[in-house]
GROMACS .gro file of C-alpha atoms in nm:
model
  377
    1UNK     CA    1   1.751  23.148  15.119
    2UNK     CA    2   2.066  22.971  15.229
    3UNK     CA    3   2.216  22.681  15.038
    4UNK     CA    4   2.133  22.335  15.172
    5UNK     CA    5   2.442  22.118  15.167
    6UNK     CA    6   2.401  21.746  15.110
    7UNK     CA    7   2.594  21.427  15.031
    8UNK     CA    8   2.973  21.460  15.066
    9UNK     CA    9   2.957  21.833  15.144
   10UNK     CA   10   2.717  21.769  15.431
   11UNK     CA   11   2.942  21.490  15.558
   12UNK     CA   12   3.241  21.726  15.555
   13UNK     CA   13   3.051  21.991  15.748
   14UNK     CA   14   2.908  21.735  15.990
   15UNK     CA   15   3.260  21.625  16.076
   16UNK     CA   16   3.380  21.984  16.106
   17UNK     CA   17   3.114  22.101  16.349
   18UNK     CA   18   3.114  21.777  16.550
   19UNK     CA   19   3.486  21.826  16.610
   20UNK     CA   20   3.392  22.161  16.763
   21UNK     CA   21   3.156  21.987  17.005
   22UNK     CA   22   2.827  22.063  16.827
   23UNK     CA   23   2.545  21.830  16.932
   24UNK     CA   24   2.346  21.771  16.616
   25UNK     CA   25   2.067  21.605  16.811
   26UNK     CA   26   1.991  21.955  16.945
   27UNK     CA   27   2.001  22.123  16.603
   28UNK     CA   28   1.745  22.376  16.485
   29UNK     CA   29   1.551  22.264  16.179
   30UNK     CA   30   1.434  22.461  15.876
   31UNK     CA   31   1.241  22.383  15.560
   32UNK     CA   32   1.410  22.307  15.231
   33UNK     CA   33   1.378  22.609  15.001
   34UNK     CA   34   1.520  22.729  14.674
   35UNK     CA   35   1.859  22.895  14.709
   36UNK     CA   36   1.908  23.258  14.610
   37UNK     CA   37   2.239  23.449  14.587
   38UNK     CA   38   2.314  23.664  14.890
   39UNK     CA   39   2.578  23.867  14.705
   40UNK     CA   40   2.484  24.000  14.363
   41UNK     CA   41   2.207  23.878  14.132
   42UNK     CA   42   2.382  23.565  14.007
   43UNK     CA   43   2.583  23.287  14.162
   44UNK     CA   44   2.950  23.374  14.142
   45UNK     CA   45   3.272  23.340  14.340
   46UNK     CA   46   3.165  23.652  14.530
   47UNK     CA   47   2.902  23.448  14.718
   48UNK     CA   48   3.170  23.213  14.845
   49UNK     CA   49   3.430  23.462  14.961
   50UNK     CA   50   3.569  23.380  15.306
   51UNK     CA   51   3.412  23.693  15.452
   52UNK     CA   52   3.063  23.563  15.367
   53UNK     CA   53   3.087  23.184  15.335
   54UNK     CA   54   3.218  22.980  15.631
   55UNK     CA   55   3.191  22.638  15.468
   56UNK     CA   56   3.387  22.449  15.199
   57UNK     CA   57   3.377  22.652  14.874
   58UNK     CA   58   3.294  22.503  14.533
   59UNK     CA   59   3.587  22.330  14.372
   60UNK     CA   60   3.628  22.131  14.049
   61UNK     CA   61   3.817  21.864  14.246
   62UNK     CA   62   3.566  21.856  14.533
   63UNK     CA   63   3.226  21.984  14.418
   64UNK     CA   64   2.987  22.158  14.653
   65UNK     CA   65   2.681  21.931  14.677
   66UNK     CA   66   2.358  22.128  14.711
   67UNK     CA   67   2.003  22.000  14.766
   68UNK     CA   68   1.720  22.187  14.592
   69UNK     CA   69   1.343  22.130  14.608
   70UNK     CA   70   1.280  22.142  14.232
   71UNK     CA   71   1.445  22.203  13.898
   72UNK     CA   72   1.381  22.579  13.918
   73UNK     CA   73   1.614  22.592  14.216
   74UNK     CA   74   1.905  22.426  14.040
   75UNK     CA   75   2.226  22.628  14.042
   76UNK     CA   76   2.467  22.671  13.755
   77UNK     CA   77   2.835  22.712  13.823
   78UNK     CA   78   3.171  22.546  13.821
   79UNK     CA   79   3.226  22.314  14.114
   80UNK     CA   80   2.858  22.296  14.214
   81UNK     CA   81   2.661  21.972  14.197
   82UNK     CA   82   2.284  22.002  14.246
   83UNK     CA   83   2.057  21.725  14.373
   84UNK     CA   84   1.681  21.759  14.330
   85UNK     CA   85   1.424  21.626  14.578
   86UNK     CA   86   1.156  21.432  14.391
   87UNK     CA   87   0.947  21.333  14.694
   88UNK     CA   88   0.853  21.517  15.011
   89UNK     CA   89   1.112  21.484  15.285
   90UNK     CA   90   1.020  21.376  15.638
   91UNK     CA   91   1.002  21.648  15.900
   92UNK     CA   92   1.329  21.768  16.053
   93UNK     CA   93   1.534  21.679  15.745
   94UNK     CA   94   1.728  22.006  15.720
   95UNK     CA   95   1.954  22.148  15.994
   96UNK     CA   96   2.022  22.523  16.017
   97UNK     CA   97   2.388  22.627  16.007
   98UNK     CA   98   2.390  23.004  15.960
   99UNK     CA   99   2.226  23.275  15.752
  100UNK     CA  100   2.385  23.140  15.435
  101UNK     CA  101   2.383  22.764  15.487
  102UNK     CA  102   2.185  22.466  15.607
  103UNK     CA  103   2.253  22.097  15.557
  104UNK     CA  104   2.073  21.763  15.555
  105UNK     CA  105   2.025  21.602  15.895
  106UNK     CA  106   2.247  21.305  15.992
  107UNK     CA  107   1.967  21.059  15.918
  108UNK     CA  108   1.918  21.188  15.563
  109UNK     CA  109   2.295  21.207  15.521
  110UNK     CA  110   2.320  20.835  15.602
  111UNK     CA  111   2.053  20.762  15.341
  112UNK     CA  112   2.224  20.975  15.077
  113UNK     CA  113   2.564  20.813  15.131
  114UNK     CA  114   2.399  20.472  15.095
  115UNK     CA  115   2.388  20.541  14.720
  116UNK     CA  116   2.764  20.590  14.708
  117UNK     CA  117   2.936  20.384  14.977
  118UNK     CA  118   3.005  20.014  14.986
  119UNK     CA  119   2.831  19.817  15.262
  120UNK     CA  120   3.137  19.814  15.496
  121UNK     CA  121   3.192  20.187  15.435
  122UNK     CA  122   2.829  20.265  15.511
  123UNK     CA  123   2.833  20.053  15.827
  124UNK     CA  124   3.144  20.239  15.942
  125UNK     CA  125   2.971  20.571  15.872
  126UNK     CA  126   2.678  20.450  16.080
  127UNK     CA  127   2.908  20.378  16.373
  128UNK     CA  128   3.062  20.723  16.335
  129UNK     CA  129   2.729  20.909  16.328
  130UNK     CA  130   2.580  20.700  16.611
  131UNK     CA  131   2.902  20.703  16.812
  132UNK     CA  132   3.124  20.947  16.992
  133UNK     CA  133   3.408  21.000  16.745
  134UNK     CA  134   3.444  21.188  16.419
  135UNK     CA  135   3.690  21.160  16.134
  136UNK     CA  136   3.882  21.444  15.975
  137UNK     CA  137   3.684  21.613  15.692
  138UNK     CA  138   3.995  21.706  15.493
  139UNK     CA  139   4.161  21.365  15.501
  140UNK     CA  140   3.943  21.096  15.659
  141UNK     CA  141   4.190  20.824  15.563
  142UNK     CA  142   4.487  20.951  15.763
  143UNK     CA  143   4.374  21.266  15.942
  144UNK     CA  144   4.328  21.302  16.318
  145UNK     CA  145   4.020  21.159  16.485
  146UNK     CA  146   3.825  21.354  16.745
  147UNK     CA  147   3.689  21.156  17.042
  148UNK     CA  148   3.451  21.224  17.333
  149UNK     CA  149   3.188  21.390  17.112
  150UNK     CA  150   2.808  21.386  17.138
  151UNK     CA  151   2.657  21.132  16.900
  152UNK     CA  152   2.513  21.292  16.586
  153UNK     CA  153   2.218  21.053  16.581
  154UNK     CA  154   2.122  20.700  16.685
  155UNK     CA  155   2.020  20.375  16.521
  156UNK     CA  156   1.662  20.427  16.641
  157UNK     CA  157   1.648  20.780  16.493
  158UNK     CA  158   1.778  20.657  16.155
  159UNK     CA  159   1.531  20.368  16.156
  160UNK     CA  160   1.244  20.604  16.232
  161UNK     CA  161   1.356  20.846  15.962
  162UNK     CA  162   1.375  20.572  15.698
  163UNK     CA  163   1.017  20.474  15.779
  164UNK     CA  164   0.910  20.822  15.672
  165UNK     CA  165   1.091  20.812  15.336
  166UNK     CA  166   0.854  20.733  15.050
  167UNK     CA  167   1.107  20.645  14.784
  168UNK     CA  168   1.485  20.663  14.755
  169UNK     CA  169   1.748  20.489  14.549
  170UNK     CA  170   1.957  20.418  14.856
  171UNK     CA  171   1.691  20.311  15.106
  172UNK     CA  172   1.745  19.938  15.056
  173UNK     CA  173   2.120  19.977  15.110
  174UNK     CA  174   2.063  20.201  15.412
  175UNK     CA  175   1.829  19.954  15.581
  176UNK     CA  176   2.064  19.665  15.510
  177UNK     CA  177   2.367  19.848  15.652
  178UNK     CA  178   2.179  19.962  15.961
  179UNK     CA  179   2.132  19.597  16.062
  180UNK     CA  180   2.503  19.588  16.143
  181UNK     CA  181   2.526  19.921  16.327
  182UNK     CA  182   2.479  19.986  16.699
  183UNK     CA  183   2.509  20.295  16.917
  184UNK     CA  184   2.784  20.414  17.153
  185UNK     CA  185   3.109  20.350  16.962
  186UNK     CA  186   3.364  20.538  17.171
  187UNK     CA  187   3.644  20.521  16.914
  188UNK     CA  188   3.714  20.431  16.554
  189UNK     CA  189   3.897  20.104  16.646
  190UNK     CA  190   3.585  19.991  16.833
  191UNK     CA  191   3.385  20.061  16.519
  192UNK     CA  192   3.629  19.859  16.308
  193UNK     CA  193   3.599  19.561  16.542
  194UNK     CA  194   3.220  19.589  16.554
  195UNK     CA  195   3.198  19.614  16.175
  196UNK     CA  196   3.420  19.314  16.109
  197UNK     CA  197   3.253  19.096  16.371
  198UNK     CA  198   2.900  19.195  16.261
  199UNK     CA  199   2.926  19.166  15.883
  200UNK     CA  200   2.841  18.818  15.749
  201UNK     CA  201   3.101  18.595  15.578
  202UNK     CA  202   2.939  18.682  15.245
  203UNK     CA  203   3.069  19.035  15.307
  204UNK     CA  204   3.397  18.892  15.446
  205UNK     CA  205   3.320  18.965  15.809
  206UNK     CA  206   3.325  18.709  16.090
  207UNK     CA  207   2.945  18.688  16.104
  208UNK     CA  208   2.943  18.685  16.486
  209UNK     CA  209   2.690  18.962  16.533
  210UNK     CA  210   2.484  19.128  16.647
  211UNK     CA  211   2.721  19.293  16.891
  212UNK     CA  212   2.669  19.558  17.159
  213UNK     CA  213   2.911  19.838  17.235
  214UNK     CA  214   2.983  19.974  17.584
  215UNK     CA  215   2.698  19.795  17.757
  216UNK     CA  216   2.677  19.880  18.127
  217UNK     CA  217   2.747  19.588  18.361
  218UNK     CA  218   2.670  19.655  18.727
  219UNK     CA  219   2.943  19.525  18.961
  220UNK     CA  220   2.827  19.719  19.265
  221UNK     CA  221   2.888  19.458  19.536
  222UNK     CA  222   3.184  19.275  19.384
  223UNK     CA  223   3.445  19.415  19.623
  224UNK     CA  224   3.401  19.678  19.893
  225UNK     CA  225   3.755  19.798  19.827
  226UNK     CA  226   3.672  19.906  19.474
  227UNK     CA  227   3.516  20.243  19.395
  228UNK     CA  228   3.401  20.154  19.041
  229UNK     CA  229   3.047  20.015  19.042
  230UNK     CA  230   2.981  19.986  18.668
  231UNK     CA  231   3.195  19.852  18.387
  232UNK     CA  232   3.146  19.894  18.014
  233UNK     CA  233   3.301  19.622  17.794
  234UNK     CA  234   3.391  19.776  17.460
  235UNK     CA  235   3.226  19.499  17.258
  236UNK     CA  236   2.989  19.225  17.379
  237UNK     CA  237   2.874  18.926  17.173
  238UNK     CA  238   2.511  18.813  17.177
  239UNK     CA  239   2.567  18.435  17.164
  240UNK     CA  240   2.766  18.411  17.490
  241UNK     CA  241   2.846  18.632  17.794
  242UNK     CA  242   3.177  18.724  17.643
  243UNK     CA  243   3.331  19.037  17.499
  244UNK     CA  244   3.640  19.230  17.391
  245UNK     CA  245   3.809  19.539  17.530
  246UNK     CA  246   4.029  19.732  17.290
  247UNK     CA  247   4.356  19.848  17.446
  248UNK     CA  248   4.507  20.076  17.184
  249UNK     CA  249   4.846  20.238  17.156
  250UNK     CA  250   4.755  20.509  17.404
  251UNK     CA  251   4.586  20.278  17.655
  252UNK     CA  252   4.902  20.285  17.866
  253UNK     CA  253   5.101  20.606  17.831
  254UNK     CA  254   5.435  20.433  17.790
  255UNK     CA  255   5.562  20.701  17.554
  256UNK     CA  256   5.487  20.962  17.820
  257UNK     CA  257   5.662  20.752  18.082
  258UNK     CA  258   5.976  20.723  17.867
  259UNK     CA  259   5.969  21.097  17.795
  260UNK     CA  260   5.936  21.176  18.165
  261UNK     CA  261   6.218  20.934  18.248
  262UNK     CA  262   6.447  21.102  17.996
  263UNK     CA  263   6.358  21.442  18.137
  264UNK     CA  264   6.447  21.321  18.488
  265UNK     CA  265   6.776  21.173  18.367
  266UNK     CA  266   6.878  21.496  18.192
  267UNK     CA  267   6.748  21.738  18.456
  268UNK     CA  268   6.987  21.990  18.607
  269UNK     CA  269   7.060  21.963  18.978
  270UNK     CA  270   6.829  22.250  19.074
  271UNK     CA  271   6.532  22.086  18.896
  272UNK     CA  272   6.617  21.720  18.953
  273UNK     CA  273   6.390  21.674  19.256
  274UNK     CA  274   6.093  21.812  19.064
  275UNK     CA  275   6.172  21.593  18.762
  276UNK     CA  276   6.201  21.280  18.978
  277UNK     CA  277   5.868  21.356  19.142
  278UNK     CA  278   5.709  21.393  18.799
  279UNK     CA  279   5.855  21.055  18.704
  280UNK     CA  280   5.715  20.892  19.017
  281UNK     CA  281   5.371  21.038  18.944
  282UNK     CA  282   5.379  20.922  18.581
  283UNK     CA  283   5.490  20.570  18.679
  284UNK     CA  284   5.218  20.557  18.943
  285UNK     CA  285   4.955  20.662  18.687
  286UNK     CA  286   5.063  20.390  18.442
  287UNK     CA  287   5.066  20.134  18.721
  288UNK     CA  288   4.720  20.245  18.836
  289UNK     CA  289   4.588  20.186  18.485
  290UNK     CA  290   4.730  19.833  18.480
  291UNK     CA  291   4.577  19.761  18.820
  292UNK     CA  292   4.239  19.900  18.708
  293UNK     CA  293   4.244  19.678  18.398
  294UNK     CA  294   4.296  19.371  18.616
  295UNK     CA  295   4.024  19.481  18.859
  296UNK     CA  296   3.788  19.541  18.565
  297UNK     CA  297   3.843  19.189  18.432
  298UNK     CA  298   3.791  19.038  18.778
  299UNK     CA  299   3.474  19.236  18.836
  300UNK     CA  300   3.330  19.135  18.500
  301UNK     CA  301   3.427  18.771  18.557
  302UNK     CA  302   3.245  18.781  18.891
  303UNK     CA  303   2.933  18.871  18.693
  304UNK     CA  304   2.984  18.584  18.449
  305UNK     CA  305   3.136  18.805  18.179
  306UNK     CA  306   3.465  18.702  18.021
  307UNK     CA  307   3.645  18.985  17.842
  308UNK     CA  308   3.940  18.937  17.607
  309UNK     CA  309   4.180  19.229  17.563
  310UNK     CA  310   4.253  19.326  17.202
  311UNK     CA  311   4.554  19.540  17.118
  312UNK     CA  312   4.647  19.765  16.828
  313UNK     CA  313   4.868  19.482  16.701
  314UNK     CA  314   4.564  19.253  16.687
  315UNK     CA  315   4.410  19.493  16.437
  316UNK     CA  316   4.714  19.591  16.235
  317UNK     CA  317   4.927  19.277  16.221
  318UNK     CA  318   4.833  19.009  15.964
  319UNK     CA  319   4.646  18.707  16.108
  320UNK     CA  320   4.641  18.850  16.463
  321UNK     CA  321   4.269  18.920  16.471
  322UNK     CA  322   4.198  18.572  16.334
  323UNK     CA  323   4.412  18.428  16.614
  324UNK     CA  324   4.225  18.631  16.875
  325UNK     CA  325   3.893  18.519  16.727
  326UNK     CA  326   3.999  18.153  16.749
  327UNK     CA  327   4.076  18.204  17.117
  328UNK     CA  328   3.737  18.368  17.171
  329UNK     CA  329   3.564  18.075  16.999
  330UNK     CA  330   3.771  17.826  17.200
  331UNK     CA  331   3.648  17.987  17.520
  332UNK     CA  332   3.288  17.985  17.396
  333UNK     CA  333   3.315  17.615  17.320
  334UNK     CA  334   3.505  17.501  17.631
  335UNK     CA  335   3.344  17.726  17.894
  336UNK     CA  336   2.990  17.770  17.766
  337UNK     CA  337   2.949  17.450  17.565
  338UNK     CA  338   2.836  17.627  17.248
  339UNK     CA  339   2.902  17.470  16.909
  340UNK     CA  340   3.139  17.704  16.721
  341UNK     CA  341   3.223  17.475  16.428
  342UNK     CA  342   3.050  17.706  16.179
  343UNK     CA  343   3.276  17.996  16.279
  344UNK     CA  344   3.588  17.780  16.289
  345UNK     CA  345   3.518  17.650  15.938
  346UNK     CA  346   3.485  18.010  15.824
  347UNK     CA  347   3.826  18.091  15.975
  348UNK     CA  348   3.975  17.789  15.795
  349UNK     CA  349   3.843  17.897  15.454
  350UNK     CA  350   4.149  18.030  15.269
  351UNK     CA  351   3.954  18.243  15.023
  352UNK     CA  352   3.744  18.406  15.294
  353UNK     CA  353   4.056  18.463  15.501
  354UNK     CA  354   4.227  18.650  15.218
  355UNK     CA  355   3.923  18.869  15.151
  356UNK     CA  356   3.865  18.928  15.523
  357UNK     CA  357   4.220  19.051  15.568
  358UNK     CA  358   4.171  19.287  15.272
  359UNK     CA  359   3.853  19.419  15.435
  360UNK     CA  360   4.024  19.477  15.771
  361UNK     CA  361   4.314  19.649  15.597
  362UNK     CA  362   4.072  19.878  15.412
  363UNK     CA  363   3.909  19.983  15.738
  364UNK     CA  364   4.228  20.073  15.918
  365UNK     CA  365   4.410  20.404  15.908
  366UNK     CA  366   4.707  20.424  15.674
  367UNK     CA  367   4.852  20.722  15.859
  368UNK     CA  368   4.955  20.812  16.209
  369UNK     CA  369   4.607  20.876  16.341
  370UNK     CA  370   4.416  20.633  16.553
  371UNK     CA  371   4.113  20.461  16.408
  372UNK     CA  372   3.983  20.343  16.077
  373UNK     CA  373   3.943  20.451  15.718
  374UNK     CA  374   3.691  20.330  15.471
  375UNK     CA  375   3.803  20.366  15.119
  376UNK     CA  376   3.804  20.639  14.863
  377UNK     CA  377   3.627  20.964  14.938
   0.00000   0.00000   0.00000
């Protein structure tokens, strides 16, 4: 029977196959069984040769985590870490990969990582599994992030799965973290914002949750000239009809515009007309995006929704997110008449401010990729 990958190994494979477009909510399920070698009579490097084994091989620096149903199924070998199931697993706990491998389902993966990750890290993992982005399995801190992916699971599916778990060391942590997770995170920066705004001040968040991501707002009759009939604010707060849209580095393709302008300036005479036309098209596309952003904000305002734009600098520059949050709270107080003194006092607390900035910094990528990172893997 194939090996059943779990814990960090299952997380690595989940990220790998999601990046390829695999929809894990449509996975085939199998039962957990004892593993047996498929090459030779004993476990050896032969079983993990690239011609037979498609997944990460055992390594002393990054062990292969394997789930077994009982002690008789435990494997012996360098770079292999076995985990034994002591209680019956809920149905649909194991996803089929190929003839040699299966892995724990995303819901069980979330539960297993609850024994290892800090609360902010686990919340971020929840946004990743329930959202539409996936981090790089080889270097989640600085590696590229894949977007526009099917969600691996949902908050409701994880909640239902946890109800079927009899006992687990991480179940308390998993249930606690899930309180701060919601579905439909389109990107890692959205997940960072949602995490920081949802976590309570005791965990050095802003404590302004629960939040909703990409909620549909119908603006059908706002303006007959506009073709867009629904808008989706990136993040919406629950205490006021107010939200945030994240406009990251690539929101406006200014780098592409500059590159196209340089190409037009350096074009030879026989290709200059074509290069100038490309420049006009690129400038028009950037302008169209700016216009659409303004239309979006007007349409949402016409439905009583105020949306603040947040930029990459608001996430990465010291104090910028605090400043944005103060502006959000000022609007809540002045426009909607809601008492925000509790949140303002939290922003004024020097110790909380220092720890909050450390939390935000720990969630953000340290490399060139977009998105967030969440500590040591």
